[in-house]
């Protein structure tokens, strides 16, 4: 089957997707240790007044995120199952999730993303040169983390290099919740991105088509060979993955930079006898500790009555399983609030979620963070933070991810120790 090019005015992705639901990040700061000890499965109230279940133990969070008893879509009790809201993304239940995830998994497999290591490193090195030579403040987010991650995800997806600055600008328009006054800007950006992706798909069909190893080529091949993906799904994937992956990975780089500078780990990674292994542990500890500063898993909805701990969760109930709580469970991670790259068992963290909805871009995000840290350690430059981390302004984007609006630093004379 060969798919036909959609007409110029075709709608290739609805706008915006129904992703702005209640998120764990909407929960006020909690004493997770006290909750685990006193009431590990508790009732709380969402900002809109809805009653939800809050789960705080690592093992229970894994069960919620990975169990078939929990759906990613709200349960319509009258219909007896999930709602019929439109959804062309991979964030839905099987069998549709299985089909779509299988289509896009290849380009994000660990063996495939490894081929981008040299490109990521070259980009990181290029971005660090003017930062190290600056005579005044530079912004880690604007000058390093965001352009690095946008370039990488664009390469993987198939966004041409001349379009990437524009793609980043439009993606940045989405960095406000739709419920805020600026939501009109986000909606405009979403429409412009839809239009761009529609045109990009049409251009690829007229040109190289399914030739290549990027995600767009991969999906065009699937569409031509057996028609397993339609134009709306294709556009949704090409549009949604860069927007989601770009911000969350940039955030992780900012968190890494904080610990490199504020806590002296840049010097430690340069001088430690076990530097290579320590860098690996540093990356995993960043991923563990950043939960709560960055994106959280979407809520789940009980698809049936479920016993969890001492509680009985009824069909249709909303369940919140915060990654921050799992990654600070002191039954697995001793002294969990302390940043420790030599922490035993750190790889058990759930920074990318768990189960069939574990982050599709986990391998790519981990590689980007590893390469960014390597580049910072080996660049020979040192930097100092200009604002306290807690004073840095944060925003929430339309996907629910929190991110630092800026991270100003300045080069320090003398360079590496």
Coordinates of C-alpha atoms in Angstrom, one line a residue:
X1 CA 0.0 0.0 0.0
X2 CA 1.3 3.4 -0.9
X3 CA -0.1 6.3 1.1
X4 CA -1.4 9.3 -0.8
X5 CA -0.1 12.7 0.0
X6 CA -2.8 14.6 2.0
X7 CA -4.3 17.7 0.5
X8 CA -2.7 21.0 1.4
X9 CA -5.4 21.8 3.9
X10 CA -5.5 18.4 5.5
X11 CA -5.5 18.2 9.3
X12 CA -2.7 15.9 10.2
X13 CA -2.7 16.2 13.9
X14 CA -5.5 17.4 16.2
X15 CA -4.6 20.4 18.4
X16 CA -3.7 20.3 21.1
X17 CA -3.6 16.7 22.4
X18 CA -5.4 15.9 25.7
X19 CA -2.3 15.7 27.7
X20 CA -2.8 18.6 30.1
X21 CA -4.3 16.5 32.9
X22 CA -3.4 16.6 36.5
X23 CA 0.2 15.7 37.0
X24 CA 2.2 14.5 40.1
X25 CA 4.1 17.8 39.8
X26 CA 0.8 19.5 40.8
X27 CA 1.1 17.9 44.2
X28 CA 2.6 20.2 46.9
X29 CA 5.9 19.2 48.4
X30 CA 5.4 16.2 50.7
X31 CA 7.4 14.4 53.3
X32 CA 7.7 11.2 51.4
X33 CA 9.4 9.3 54.2
X34 CA 6.6 10.2 56.6
X35 CA 4.0 9.2 54.1
X36 CA 5.6 5.8 53.4
X37 CA 5.8 5.1 57.1
X38 CA 2.3 6.3 58.1
X39 CA 0.1 6.0 55.0
X40 CA 1.9 4.8 51.8
X41 CA -1.4 4.8 49.8
X42 CA -3.2 8.0 50.8
X43 CA -6.0 10.2 49.7
X44 CA -5.3 13.8 48.6
X45 CA -6.9 16.5 46.6
X46 CA -5.8 17.7 43.1
X47 CA -5.7 21.5 42.4
X48 CA -9.1 21.3 40.7
X49 CA -10.7 19.7 43.9
X50 CA -10.7 16.1 42.6
X51 CA -9.9 13.4 45.1
X52 CA -7.0 11.2 44.0
X53 CA -4.9 8.4 45.5
X54 CA -1.3 9.3 46.2
X55 CA 1.2 6.4 46.2
X56 CA 4.6 6.9 47.8
X57 CA 6.4 3.5 48.0
X58 CA 8.8 2.4 45.2
X59 CA 7.2 -1.0 44.9
X60 CA 3.7 0.4 44.7
X61 CA 4.7 3.0 42.2
X62 CA 6.1 0.3 40.0
X63 CA 2.9 -1.6 40.3
X64 CA 0.8 1.4 39.3
X65 CA 3.0 2.3 36.4
X66 CA 3.5 -1.2 35.1
X67 CA 0.3 -3.0 36.0
X68 CA -2.5 -3.9 33.5
X69 CA -5.0 -2.9 36.2
X70 CA -4.2 0.7 35.6
X71 CA -5.0 2.7 32.4
X72 CA -3.4 5.9 31.0
X73 CA -6.9 7.1 29.9
X74 CA -9.7 8.2 32.2
X75 CA -12.3 5.4 32.7
X76 CA -15.9 6.0 31.6
X77 CA -17.8 4.0 34.1
X78 CA -21.0 4.2 32.0
X79 CA -19.2 2.7 29.0
X80 CA -17.3 0.3 31.1
X81 CA -13.9 1.2 29.8
X82 CA -11.6 3.9 28.5
X83 CA -13.0 7.2 27.1
X84 CA -13.4 7.7 23.4
X85 CA -11.3 10.9 23.4
X86 CA -9.1 11.3 20.3
X87 CA -5.6 10.2 20.8
X88 CA -3.1 9.4 18.0
X89 CA 0.0 9.3 20.3
X90 CA 1.7 6.3 21.9
X91 CA 0.3 7.4 25.3
X92 CA -2.7 5.2 25.2
X93 CA -3.5 1.6 26.3
X94 CA -2.8 -1.6 24.3
X95 CA -3.5 -2.7 21.6
X96 CA -3.1 0.8 20.0
X97 CA -0.1 1.5 22.2
X98 CA 1.6 -1.8 21.3
X99 CA 1.1 -1.0 17.6
X100 CA 2.4 2.6 17.7
X101 CA 5.2 1.9 20.1
X102 CA 6.4 -0.9 17.9
X103 CA 6.5 1.4 14.9
X104 CA 8.8 4.0 16.6
X105 CA 10.9 1.9 18.9
X106 CA 13.6 1.1 16.3
X107 CA 15.1 4.6 15.9
X108 CA 15.3 4.9 19.8
X109 CA 16.9 1.5 20.4
X110 CA 20.2 1.6 22.3
X111 CA 22.1 0.2 19.3
X112 CA 20.6 2.8 17.0
X113 CA 21.1 5.9 19.1
X114 CA 24.7 5.0 19.7
X115 CA 25.5 6.1 16.2
X116 CA 24.8 9.7 17.2
X117 CA 27.5 9.9 19.9
X118 CA 30.1 11.6 17.8
X119 CA 27.6 14.1 16.4
X120 CA 26.3 15.0 19.9
X121 CA 29.9 15.4 21.2
X122 CA 30.8 17.7 18.2
X123 CA 27.8 19.9 18.9
X124 CA 28.5 20.0 22.6
X125 CA 32.1 21.0 22.0
X126 CA 31.1 23.7 19.5
X127 CA 28.6 25.2 21.9
X128 CA 31.1 25.3 24.8
X129 CA 33.7 27.3 22.9
X130 CA 31.9 30.6 23.1
X131 CA 30.7 29.9 26.6
X132 CA 34.2 29.4 27.9
X133 CA 35.5 32.5 26.1
X134 CA 32.7 34.8 27.2
X135 CA 33.6 37.9 29.2
X136 CA 30.2 38.1 30.9
X137 CA 27.3 35.8 32.0
X138 CA 26.1 33.0 29.7
X139 CA 22.9 31.0 30.1
X140 CA 23.3 27.2 30.3
X141 CA 19.7 26.7 29.1
X142 CA 19.8 29.1 26.1
X143 CA 23.4 28.6 25.1
X144 CA 24.0 24.9 25.7
X145 CA 21.3 22.6 27.0
X146 CA 18.4 23.6 24.7
X147 CA 20.3 24.0 21.4
X148 CA 22.2 20.7 22.1
X149 CA 19.1 18.7 22.8
X150 CA 17.1 20.2 20.0
X151 CA 19.8 19.5 17.5
X152 CA 20.0 15.8 18.6
X153 CA 16.3 15.1 18.7
X154 CA 15.9 16.8 15.3
X155 CA 18.6 14.6 13.8
X156 CA 16.9 11.5 15.2
X157 CA 13.4 12.5 14.0
X158 CA 14.5 14.0 10.6
X159 CA 14.1 17.7 11.0
X160 CA 16.5 19.4 8.5
X161 CA 19.3 21.4 10.0
X162 CA 18.1 24.8 8.5
X163 CA 14.7 24.3 10.2
X164 CA 15.9 23.5 13.7
X165 CA 16.1 27.1 15.0
X166 CA 12.6 27.6 13.9
X167 CA 11.5 24.3 15.3
X168 CA 13.0 25.2 18.7
X169 CA 11.4 28.6 18.6
X170 CA 7.9 27.1 18.0
X171 CA 8.5 24.4 20.6
X172 CA 9.4 27.1 23.1
X173 CA 6.0 28.7 22.5
X174 CA 4.5 25.6 24.0
X175 CA 6.4 26.1 27.3
X176 CA 3.3 27.4 29.1
X177 CA 0.3 25.5 30.4
X178 CA -2.7 25.8 28.2
X179 CA -4.7 27.0 31.2
X180 CA -2.7 30.1 31.6
X181 CA -3.3 33.4 29.7
X182 CA -0.3 32.6 27.5
X183 CA -2.1 29.4 26.4
X184 CA -3.2 31.2 23.3
X185 CA 0.5 31.5 22.3
X186 CA 0.9 27.8 22.9
X187 CA -2.0 27.0 20.8
X188 CA -0.7 29.2 18.0
X189 CA 2.7 27.5 18.2
X190 CA 1.0 24.1 18.2
X191 CA -0.8 25.0 15.0
X192 CA 2.3 26.3 13.3
X193 CA 4.2 23.2 14.3
X194 CA 1.3 21.1 12.8
X195 CA 1.6 23.0 9.6
X196 CA 5.3 22.6 9.5
X197 CA 5.2 18.9 10.1
X198 CA 2.5 18.4 7.4
X199 CA 4.7 20.3 4.9
X200 CA 7.8 18.3 6.0
X201 CA 6.0 15.0 5.4
X202 CA 4.9 16.2 2.0
X203 CA 8.4 17.3 1.1
X204 CA 9.9 14.0 2.2
X205 CA 7.4 12.1 0.1
X206 CA 8.3 14.2 -3.0
X207 CA 12.0 13.8 -2.2
X208 CA 13.9 11.0 -0.4
X209 CA 10.7 9.5 1.0
X210 CA 11.4 6.5 3.2
X211 CA 15.2 6.5 2.5
X212 CA 17.3 7.1 5.5
X213 CA 17.6 6.0 9.2
X214 CA 15.7 8.8 10.9
X215 CA 12.2 8.4 12.5
X216 CA 10.4 10.0 9.7
X217 CA 11.9 7.7 7.1
X218 CA 11.2 4.7 9.4
X219 CA 7.5 5.6 9.7
X220 CA 7.1 6.4 6.0
X221 CA 8.5 2.9 5.2
X222 CA 5.9 1.4 7.6
X223 CA 3.2 3.4 6.0
X224 CA 4.1 2.4 2.4
X225 CA 4.7 -1.2 3.2
X226 CA 1.6 -2.2 5.1
X227 CA -0.4 0.9 5.9
X228 CA 0.0 0.4 9.7
X229 CA 0.3 4.1 10.4
X230 CA -2.0 6.9 9.1
X231 CA -1.1 10.5 8.4
X232 CA -2.6 11.8 11.6
X233 CA -0.5 9.3 13.7
X234 CA 2.6 10.0 11.6
X235 CA 2.3 13.7 12.1
X236 CA 1.5 13.3 15.8
X237 CA 4.7 11.3 16.4
X238 CA 6.9 13.6 14.4
X239 CA 5.5 16.6 16.2
X240 CA 5.2 15.2 19.7
X241 CA 8.5 13.4 20.2
X242 CA 10.8 16.4 19.7
X243 CA 8.7 18.6 21.8
X244 CA 8.7 16.1 24.7
X245 CA 12.3 14.9 24.4
X246 CA 13.9 18.3 23.9
X247 CA 12.7 20.0 27.1
X248 CA 13.1 17.0 29.5
X249 CA 16.6 16.3 28.4
X250 CA 17.7 19.9 28.5
X251 CA 16.3 20.0 32.1
X252 CA 18.5 17.0 33.0
X253 CA 21.6 18.8 31.6
X254 CA 20.7 21.9 33.7
X255 CA 20.4 19.7 36.9
X256 CA 23.8 18.1 36.0
X257 CA 25.4 21.5 35.6
X258 CA 24.1 22.5 39.0
X259 CA 25.8 19.6 40.7
X260 CA 29.0 20.0 38.7
X261 CA 29.3 23.6 39.8
X262 CA 27.5 24.1 43.1
X263 CA 28.8 20.9 44.7
X264 CA 32.2 20.7 43.2
X265 CA 31.7 17.6 41.0
X266 CA 33.3 19.2 38.0
X267 CA 36.6 19.3 39.7
X268 CA 36.0 15.8 41.3
X269 CA 35.2 14.2 37.9
X270 CA 38.4 15.7 36.5
X271 CA 40.7 14.5 39.2
X272 CA 39.2 11.3 40.6
X273 CA 41.3 8.1 40.0
X274 CA 38.0 6.3 39.0
X275 CA 36.9 9.2 36.8
X276 CA 35.4 7.1 34.0
X277 CA 33.2 5.0 36.4
X278 CA 32.4 8.1 38.5
X279 CA 31.0 9.9 35.4
X280 CA 28.6 7.0 34.8
X281 CA 27.5 7.1 38.4
X282 CA 27.2 10.9 38.2
X283 CA 24.8 10.6 35.2
X284 CA 22.6 8.0 36.9
X285 CA 22.5 10.0 40.1
X286 CA 21.4 13.1 38.2
X287 CA 18.6 11.1 36.6
X288 CA 17.5 9.8 40.0
X289 CA 17.7 13.1 41.8
X290 CA 16.2 15.2 39.0
X291 CA 12.7 13.7 39.4
X292 CA 10.5 16.4 40.7
X293 CA 12.7 19.1 39.1
X294 CA 11.6 17.7 35.7
X295 CA 8.8 15.8 34.1
X296 CA 6.7 13.3 36.0
X297 CA 4.7 10.4 34.9
X298 CA 1.1 11.0 33.9
X299 CA -1.6 9.9 36.4
X300 CA -3.2 6.4 36.0
X301 CA -6.8 5.4 36.2
X302 CA -7.9 2.2 37.9
X303 CA -9.4 -0.1 35.2
X304 CA -10.8 -2.4 37.9
X305 CA -11.0 -2.5 41.7
X306 CA -7.4 -3.0 43.0
X307 CA -5.9 -3.6 46.4
X308 CA -2.8 -1.6 46.9
X309 CA -1.2 -1.7 50.3
X310 CA -4.0 -1.4 52.8
X311 CA -6.3 0.5 50.4
X312 CA -8.9 -0.6 48.0
X313 CA -8.8 1.6 44.8
X314 CA -12.1 1.5 42.9
X315 CA -12.5 1.3 39.2
X316 CA -12.2 4.8 37.7
X317 CA -10.2 6.3 40.6
X318 CA -7.3 8.5 39.7
X319 CA -3.9 7.3 41.0
X320 CA -0.8 9.5 41.2
X321 CA 2.5 7.6 41.3
X322 CA 5.3 10.3 41.6
X323 CA 8.7 9.3 40.4
X324 CA 10.2 11.7 42.9
X325 CA 8.7 9.5 45.7
X326 CA 10.1 6.2 44.2
X327 CA 13.5 7.7 43.6
X328 CA 13.7 8.9 47.2
X329 CA 12.5 5.7 48.9
X330 CA 15.1 5.0 51.6
X331 CA 14.4 1.3 51.5
X332 CA 16.3 1.3 48.3
X333 CA 18.4 4.5 48.3
X334 CA 20.1 5.3 51.6
X335 CA 20.1 9.0 52.5
X336 CA 18.1 9.7 49.4
X337 CA 18.2 13.5 49.5
X338 CA 22.0 13.4 49.3
X339 CA 23.6 13.5 45.8
X340 CA 26.0 10.6 45.7
X341 CA 27.4 9.3 42.3
X342 CA 29.0 6.4 44.1
X343 CA 25.6 5.3 45.5
X344 CA 25.1 1.5 45.3
X345 CA 22.2 0.3 43.1
X346 CA 21.5 3.8 41.7
X347 CA 20.5 2.2 38.3
X348 CA 17.3 1.0 40.0
X349 CA 15.9 4.5 39.8
X350 CA 12.7 5.1 37.9
X351 CA 13.7 8.4 36.2
X352 CA 12.2 7.2 32.9
X353 CA 9.2 5.7 34.4
X354 CA 8.4 2.0 34.3
X355 CA 6.4 -0.6 32.3
X356 CA 5.2 -0.3 28.8
X357 CA 5.0 3.5 29.0
X358 CA 8.6 3.9 30.1
X359 CA 10.1 6.9 28.3
X360 CA 10.6 6.0 24.6
X361 CA 13.7 8.3 24.4
X362 CA 15.4 6.9 27.6
X363 CA 18.4 5.6 25.7
X364 CA 18.8 8.8 23.7
X365 CA 18.4 11.0 26.8
X366 CA 20.9 9.0 28.8
X367 CA 23.4 9.2 25.9
X368 CA 22.9 13.0 25.6
X369 CA 23.5 13.5 29.3
X370 CA 26.6 11.3 29.3
X371 CA 28.1 13.2 26.3
X372 CA 27.2 16.6 27.8
X373 CA 28.9 15.7 31.0
X374 CA 32.0 14.3 29.2
X375 CA 32.2 17.5 27.2
X376 CA 31.9 19.8 30.2
X377 CA 34.5 17.7 32.2
X378 CA 37.0 17.7 29.3
X379 CA 36.5 21.2 27.9
X380 CA 39.2 22.7 30.2
X381 CA 36.9 25.5 31.3
X382 CA 35.2 26.2 34.7
X383 CA 32.1 28.2 35.5
X384 CA 30.4 29.7 38.5
X385 CA 26.7 29.8 39.1
X386 CA 25.3 33.4 39.3
X387 CA 21.9 32.5 41.0
X388 CA 21.0 30.2 43.7
X389 CA 19.3 27.1 42.3
X390 CA 16.1 27.7 44.4
X391 CA 15.9 31.3 43.1
X392 CA 15.9 30.3 39.4
X393 CA 12.5 30.8 37.9
X394 CA 10.7 27.7 36.7
X395 CA 7.9 27.2 34.3
X396 CA 5.6 24.3 33.4
X397 CA 5.0 23.4 29.7
X398 CA 1.8 22.2 28.1
X399 CA 3.0 18.6 28.6
X400 CA 3.4 19.1 32.3
X401 CA 7.2 19.2 32.4
X402 CA 8.8 21.7 34.8
X403 CA 12.0 23.5 33.5
X404 CA 14.3 26.2 34.6
X405 CA 13.6 29.4 32.6
X406 CA 17.3 30.3 32.8
X407 CA 20.5 29.2 34.4
X408 CA 23.1 32.0 34.3
X409 CA 26.8 31.2 34.9
X410 CA 30.1 32.9 34.2
X411 CA 33.4 31.5 33.1
X412 CA 36.0 31.4 35.9
X413 CA 39.6 32.5 35.0
X414 CA 42.2 29.7 35.3
X415 CA 40.1 26.9 33.8
X416 CA 40.3 23.3 34.9
X417 CA 42.2 22.3 38.0

